[in-house]
Coordinates of C-alpha atoms and ligand atoms in Angstrom, one line a residue:
M1 CA -17.7 3.8 1.1
N2 CA -15.2 6.6 -0.2
I3 CA -11.6 5.7 0.9
L4 CA -9.5 8.7 1.9
T5 CA -5.6 8.0 1.6
V6 CA -2.3 9.9 2.6
G7 CA 1.2 8.6 1.2
S8 CA 3.9 9.6 -1.0
V9 CA 3.5 10.4 -4.8
A10 CA 7.1 10.0 -6.0
Y11 CA 9.7 9.5 -8.7
D12 CA 11.7 6.5 -8.4
E13 CA 14.9 5.3 -9.7
V14 CA 14.6 1.6 -9.8
I15 CA 17.4 -0.9 -10.6
T16 CA 16.5 -4.8 -11.1
P17 CA 18.6 -7.7 -11.8
F18 CA 18.0 -7.1 -15.6
D19 CA 16.9 -3.6 -16.3
R20 CA 16.6 0.0 -14.8
R21 CA 14.2 2.8 -15.1
E22 CA 14.6 6.5 -14.0
R23 CA 12.0 9.0 -12.9
A24 CA 9.3 6.2 -13.0
L25 CA 6.0 7.5 -11.4
G26 CA 5.9 5.7 -8.0
G27 CA 5.1 6.4 -4.3
S28 CA 2.9 4.4 -1.9
A29 CA -0.2 6.7 -2.5
T30 CA 0.2 6.4 -6.2
F31 CA 0.0 2.7 -6.3
F32 CA -2.6 2.4 -3.7
S33 CA -5.0 4.9 -5.2
I34 CA -4.8 3.4 -8.7
A35 CA -5.3 -0.2 -7.3
A36 CA -8.1 0.7 -5.0
R37 CA -10.0 2.8 -7.2
H38 CA -10.9 -0.4 -9.3
F39 CA -13.2 -1.1 -6.3
A40 CA -14.3 2.2 -4.6
P41 CA -14.1 6.1 -4.7
V42 CA -10.3 7.2 -3.6
S43 CA -9.3 10.8 -2.5
L44 CA -5.7 11.4 -2.3
V45 CA -4.1 13.8 0.3
A46 CA -0.3 14.1 -0.8
V47 CA 2.2 16.8 -1.9
V48 CA 4.0 17.2 -5.1
G49 CA 6.5 19.6 -6.3
N50 CA 6.7 21.7 -9.6
D51 CA 8.7 18.8 -11.3
F52 CA 5.2 16.7 -11.3
N53 CA 4.6 15.8 -14.8
L54 CA 1.3 16.9 -16.1
A55 CA 0.9 13.5 -17.8
D56 CA 1.5 11.9 -14.4
E57 CA -1.5 14.1 -13.0
Q58 CA -3.8 13.3 -15.8
L59 CA -3.0 9.6 -15.6
L60 CA -4.3 9.6 -11.9
E61 CA -7.2 11.9 -12.9
H62 CA -8.1 9.5 -15.7
K63 CA -8.1 6.7 -13.4
G64 CA -10.7 8.4 -11.3
V65 CA -8.5 9.2 -8.5
D66 CA -9.9 12.5 -6.5
L67 CA -7.1 15.0 -6.4
A68 CA -8.7 17.7 -4.4
G69 CA -6.2 17.0 -1.5
L70 CA -3.2 17.0 -3.7
E71 CA -1.2 20.0 -3.3
K72 CA 1.4 21.6 -5.6
V73 CA 4.4 23.5 -4.0
D74 CA 7.8 24.8 -5.0
G75 CA 10.3 22.2 -4.8
K76 CA 10.9 18.5 -5.9
C77 CA 8.9 15.4 -5.6
F78 CA 9.6 12.7 -3.3
F79 CA 12.4 10.6 -4.6
W80 CA 13.3 7.1 -3.8
K81 CA 16.2 5.0 -5.6
G82 CA 16.0 1.1 -5.0
E83 CA 17.6 -2.0 -6.2
Y84 CA 16.4 -5.6 -6.2
L85 CA 18.8 -8.3 -5.5
A86 CA 19.1 -11.4 -7.8
N87 CA 16.3 -13.3 -5.6
W88 CA 13.9 -10.3 -6.2
N89 CA 12.9 -10.5 -2.5
D90 CA 15.6 -8.3 -1.1
R91 CA 16.0 -4.8 -1.8
I92 CA 18.4 -2.1 -1.1
T93 CA 17.4 1.5 -0.6
H94 CA 20.1 3.7 -2.1
D95 CA 18.5 7.2 -1.4
T96 CA 15.4 8.5 0.0
Q97 CA 14.8 12.2 -0.6
L98 CA 11.5 13.6 1.3
N99 CA 11.9 16.8 -0.7
V100 CA 8.4 18.7 -0.6
F101 CA 7.2 16.0 2.0
E102 CA 9.8 17.6 4.5
H103 CA 7.5 20.6 5.5
F104 CA 4.3 19.0 4.4
K105 CA 1.2 19.9 6.5
P106 CA -1.5 17.7 5.2
K107 CA -4.9 19.5 4.8
V108 CA -7.9 17.2 4.4
P109 CA -10.6 19.0 2.3
H110 CA -13.7 19.6 4.4
T111 CA -15.8 17.7 2.2
L112 CA -13.8 14.5 2.9
R113 CA -13.8 14.9 6.7
D114 CA -16.5 12.3 6.9
S115 CA -14.7 9.7 5.0
E116 CA -15.6 6.2 6.5
V117 CA -12.4 4.4 5.5
V118 CA -8.8 5.8 6.1
F119 CA -5.9 4.3 4.5
L120 CA -2.6 5.6 5.9
G121 CA -0.1 4.9 3.2
N122 CA 3.6 4.5 3.8
I123 CA 5.1 7.8 5.1
H124 CA 6.2 9.5 8.2
P125 CA 3.8 8.2 10.9
S126 CA 3.1 12.0 12.2
L127 CA 1.8 12.8 8.7
Q128 CA -0.4 9.7 8.9
L129 CA -1.6 10.8 12.4
D130 CA -2.1 14.4 11.0
V131 CA -4.5 13.2 8.6
L132 CA -6.3 10.8 10.9
N133 CA -6.9 13.6 13.5
Q134 CA -8.8 15.7 10.6
V135 CA -11.2 12.8 9.8
D136 CA -14.5 12.6 12.0
K137 CA -15.2 9.1 12.9
P138 CA -14.0 6.6 10.3
K139 CA -15.2 3.0 10.3
V140 CA -12.0 1.6 9.2
V141 CA -8.5 2.8 9.7
A142 CA -5.6 0.9 8.0
L143 CA -2.0 1.7 8.0
D144 CA 1.0 0.7 6.0
T145 CA 4.5 1.5 6.9
M146 CA 8.3 0.3 6.5
N147 CA 11.5 -0.6 8.2
L148 CA 12.7 3.1 8.0
W149 CA 9.9 4.7 10.1
I150 CA 9.8 1.6 12.6
K151 CA 13.5 2.1 13.2
E152 CA 13.7 6.1 13.1
T153 CA 10.5 7.1 14.2
R154 CA 9.2 4.5 16.4
A155 CA 7.6 6.6 19.2
D156 CA 5.5 8.5 16.4
L157 CA 4.6 5.2 14.8
I158 CA 3.5 3.7 18.0
E159 CA 1.5 6.8 18.8
T160 CA -0.4 6.5 15.4
L161 CA -0.9 2.7 15.8
K162 CA -3.0 3.5 19.0
H163 CA -5.8 4.6 16.3
V164 CA -5.5 1.7 13.8
D165 CA -7.8 -1.2 13.1
F166 CA -5.7 -2.9 10.2
L167 CA -2.0 -3.1 10.0
L168 CA -0.4 -4.3 6.4
I169 CA 3.5 -4.7 6.7
N170 CA 5.9 -7.4 5.6
D171 CA 7.3 -10.1 7.7
S172 CA 10.7 -8.7 8.5
E173 CA 8.7 -5.2 9.4
A174 CA 6.3 -7.2 11.8
A175 CA 9.2 -8.8 13.4
M176 CA 11.1 -5.5 13.8
L177 CA 8.0 -3.7 15.2
S178 CA 7.1 -6.5 17.7
G179 CA 10.4 -8.1 18.5
Q180 CA 9.0 -11.4 17.8
R181 CA 10.0 -13.5 14.8
Q182 CA 7.2 -16.0 15.1
L183 CA 4.5 -14.1 13.2
I184 CA 1.5 -15.2 15.5
E185 CA 3.3 -13.9 18.4
A186 CA 4.0 -10.8 16.3
A187 CA 0.3 -10.4 15.7
K188 CA -0.7 -10.7 19.4
T189 CA 2.2 -8.1 20.5
I190 CA 0.8 -5.8 17.6
A191 CA -2.7 -6.2 18.6
E192 CA -1.8 -4.7 21.9
M193 CA -0.4 -1.6 20.1
G194 CA -3.7 -1.0 18.6
P195 CA -4.2 -2.8 15.1
K196 CA -6.5 -6.0 16.0
T197 CA -6.0 -7.2 12.3
L198 CA -2.6 -7.8 10.9
C199 CA -1.9 -8.7 7.3
I200 CA 1.4 -9.7 6.5
K201 CA 2.7 -9.4 3.0
Q202 CA 5.3 -12.0 2.0
G203 CA 6.1 -11.1 -1.5
E204 CA 6.3 -14.3 -3.6
H205 CA 5.1 -16.3 -0.8
G206 CA 1.8 -14.7 -0.5
A207 CA 0.1 -13.0 2.5
L208 CA -0.8 -14.1 5.9
L209 CA -4.1 -12.7 7.7
I210 CA -4.2 -12.9 11.5
R211 CA -7.3 -11.4 13.7
G212 CA -7.3 -13.0 17.2
E213 CA -7.7 -16.8 16.7
E214 CA -8.6 -16.6 13.0
I215 CA -5.9 -17.2 10.5
F216 CA -5.9 -17.2 6.6
M217 CA -3.0 -18.0 4.4
A218 CA -3.1 -17.1 0.7
P219 CA -0.4 -17.8 -1.8
A220 CA 1.1 -15.5 -4.6
Y221 CA 0.0 -15.7 -8.1
P222 CA 2.3 -18.1 -9.7
K223 CA 2.1 -17.3 -13.2
C224 CA 3.5 -13.7 -13.5
T225 CA 6.8 -12.7 -14.8
V226 CA 8.3 -10.3 -12.3
V227 CA 9.7 -7.0 -13.9
D228 CA 9.8 -4.7 -11.1
P229 CA 8.5 -5.4 -7.8
T230 CA 8.2 -1.7 -6.6
G231 CA 4.6 -0.9 -5.3
A232 CA 3.4 -4.4 -5.1
G233 CA 2.6 -4.1 -1.3
D234 CA 0.8 -0.6 -1.8
S235 CA -1.1 -2.2 -4.8
F236 CA -1.8 -5.2 -2.4
A237 CA -3.2 -2.5 0.1
G238 CA -5.3 -1.0 -2.8
G239 CA -7.0 -4.4 -3.6
F240 CA -7.4 -5.4 -0.1
I241 CA -8.9 -1.9 1.4
G242 CA -10.7 -1.2 -2.0
Y243 CA -12.6 -4.5 -1.7
L244 CA -13.4 -3.9 2.0
A245 CA -14.6 -0.5 1.4
A246 CA -16.8 -1.8 -1.5
Q247 CA -18.4 -4.4 0.7
N248 CA -19.1 -2.5 4.0
D249 CA -18.5 -5.9 5.9
L250 CA -15.6 -6.9 8.2
S251 CA -16.5 -10.6 8.6
F252 CA -13.3 -12.8 8.3
D253 CA -14.8 -14.4 5.1
T254 CA -14.9 -11.0 3.5
L255 CA -11.4 -10.4 4.8
K256 CA -10.3 -13.5 3.1
K257 CA -11.5 -12.4 -0.3
A258 CA -9.9 -8.9 0.2
V259 CA -6.6 -10.8 0.7
I260 CA -7.1 -12.5 -2.5
Y261 CA -7.9 -9.1 -4.2
G262 CA -4.9 -7.7 -2.7
S263 CA -2.9 -10.5 -4.1
V264 CA -4.3 -10.0 -7.5
M265 CA -3.4 -6.3 -7.5
G266 CA 0.1 -6.9 -6.3
S267 CA 0.5 -9.6 -9.0
F268 CA -0.3 -7.0 -11.8
T269 CA 2.0 -4.2 -10.5
V270 CA 5.1 -6.5 -10.6
E271 CA 4.6 -7.2 -14.2
S272 CA 6.0 -3.9 -15.3
F273 CA 8.1 -0.8 -14.1
S274 CA 6.1 1.9 -12.3
V275 CA 2.2 1.7 -12.6
D276 CA 2.4 0.8 -16.4
R277 CA 0.6 -2.6 -16.0
L278 CA -1.5 -1.5 -13.1
A279 CA -3.0 1.5 -14.9
S280 CA -3.8 -0.6 -18.0
I281 CA -5.9 -3.4 -16.5
T282 CA -9.7 -3.6 -16.3
R283 CA -12.0 -4.8 -13.8
D284 CA -12.6 -7.9 -16.0
D285 CA -8.7 -8.8 -16.0
I286 CA -9.1 -8.4 -12.1
E287 CA -12.1 -11.0 -11.9
A288 CA -10.3 -13.4 -14.3
R289 CA -7.1 -13.3 -12.1
Y290 CA -9.3 -13.6 -8.9
R291 CA -11.0 -16.8 -10.4
E292 CA -7.8 -18.4 -11.0
F293 CA -6.8 -17.8 -7.4
V294 CA -10.1 -19.7 -6.5
T295 CA -9.3 -22.5 -8.7
Y296 CA -5.6 -22.8 -7.5
T297 CA -6.3 -22.7 -4.0
H298 CA -9.6 -24.9 -3.9
F299 CA -9.1 -28.5 -2.6
E300 CA -11.7 -30.9 -0.7
A301 CA -11.1 -31.5 2.8
Ligands
AMP401 P1 6.5 -0.9 -2.1 O1 7.3 -1.6 -3.1 O2 4.9 -1.2 -2.0 O3 7.0 -1.1 -0.5 O4 6.5 0.7 -2.4 C1 7.4 1.2 -3.1 C2 6.9 2.6 -3.3 O5 7.2 3.3 -1.9 C3 8.0 3.5 -4.1 O6 7.3 3.8 -5.3 C4 8.6 4.8 -3.4 O7 8.5 5.8 -4.0 C5 7.8 4.6 -2.2 N1 8.6 4.6 -0.9 C6 9.9 4.2 -0.6 N2 10.5 4.6 0.6 C7 9.4 5.4 1.1 C8 9.3 6.1 2.5 N3 10.3 6.3 3.3 N4 8.0 6.8 2.6 C9 7.3 6.7 1.7 N5 7.2 6.3 0.3 C10 8.3 5.5 0.1

């Protein structure tokens, strides 16, 4: 099934405990699309400014991402500046400049209005809803968001969530959205808002999947050397949704495998700045790491 996604395409300035990078290609939709494209066709709806490098556009094209919905307008690309603290888990956002996203009115190309899988990547929730409203009857709607939108645009987010099946967020965002620290309780509260399946990304601690009474826990890949965690969450979502789109099956067993593919994709992204590592891997690399996960998590009851 084709995946339609909206989200940011950005230039990031990233500071880590050991290094820094300016004008790194980033954005939620960039990481998501490249990760998901390993599994299923992906069409991207977003906006970039006239500072968007041709090489970056070509990279997305070369990776097979459909850019029919990528608008180019006068102005500057979305900009984000973040810094990771020594524990790698805490990150400070120093700057967020919406730039061309400020007046963006997403237009879903007519040929994509019958998309069956929609991933609403991290961006203003009213833009997410705008995209969803232009799609006929998607089978799967998934959404990612962040503390900024939960805090600043809560009413818009609550409205958008009514139409969402899968919510992928981290544990502090789940607590912030639901008002519950205990994650199972958080999942119950969030299910009442709309999303019946909650996937909680826990960085180096892995991921937790909750759908009603069904629960699955996956560890993070233990062998990678972290260079820059930016985009790990979006790449996780790319692996998760990409795998689901390719399977056309929403049984809990399939969802469990999707969580592992999500963890695999996140683990590649953190091994470099920007999309450098993510864009260089093959499906064989993905499968090899997936098999490692199977080995490392298997035990006899
Ligand atoms: P992640 O590390 O998966 O949370 O995603 C990091 C990416 O999200 C970066 O490449 C940023 O450009 C992008 N980003 C950061 N803040 C926002 C925001 N408020 N809205 C949309 N995208 C954002």
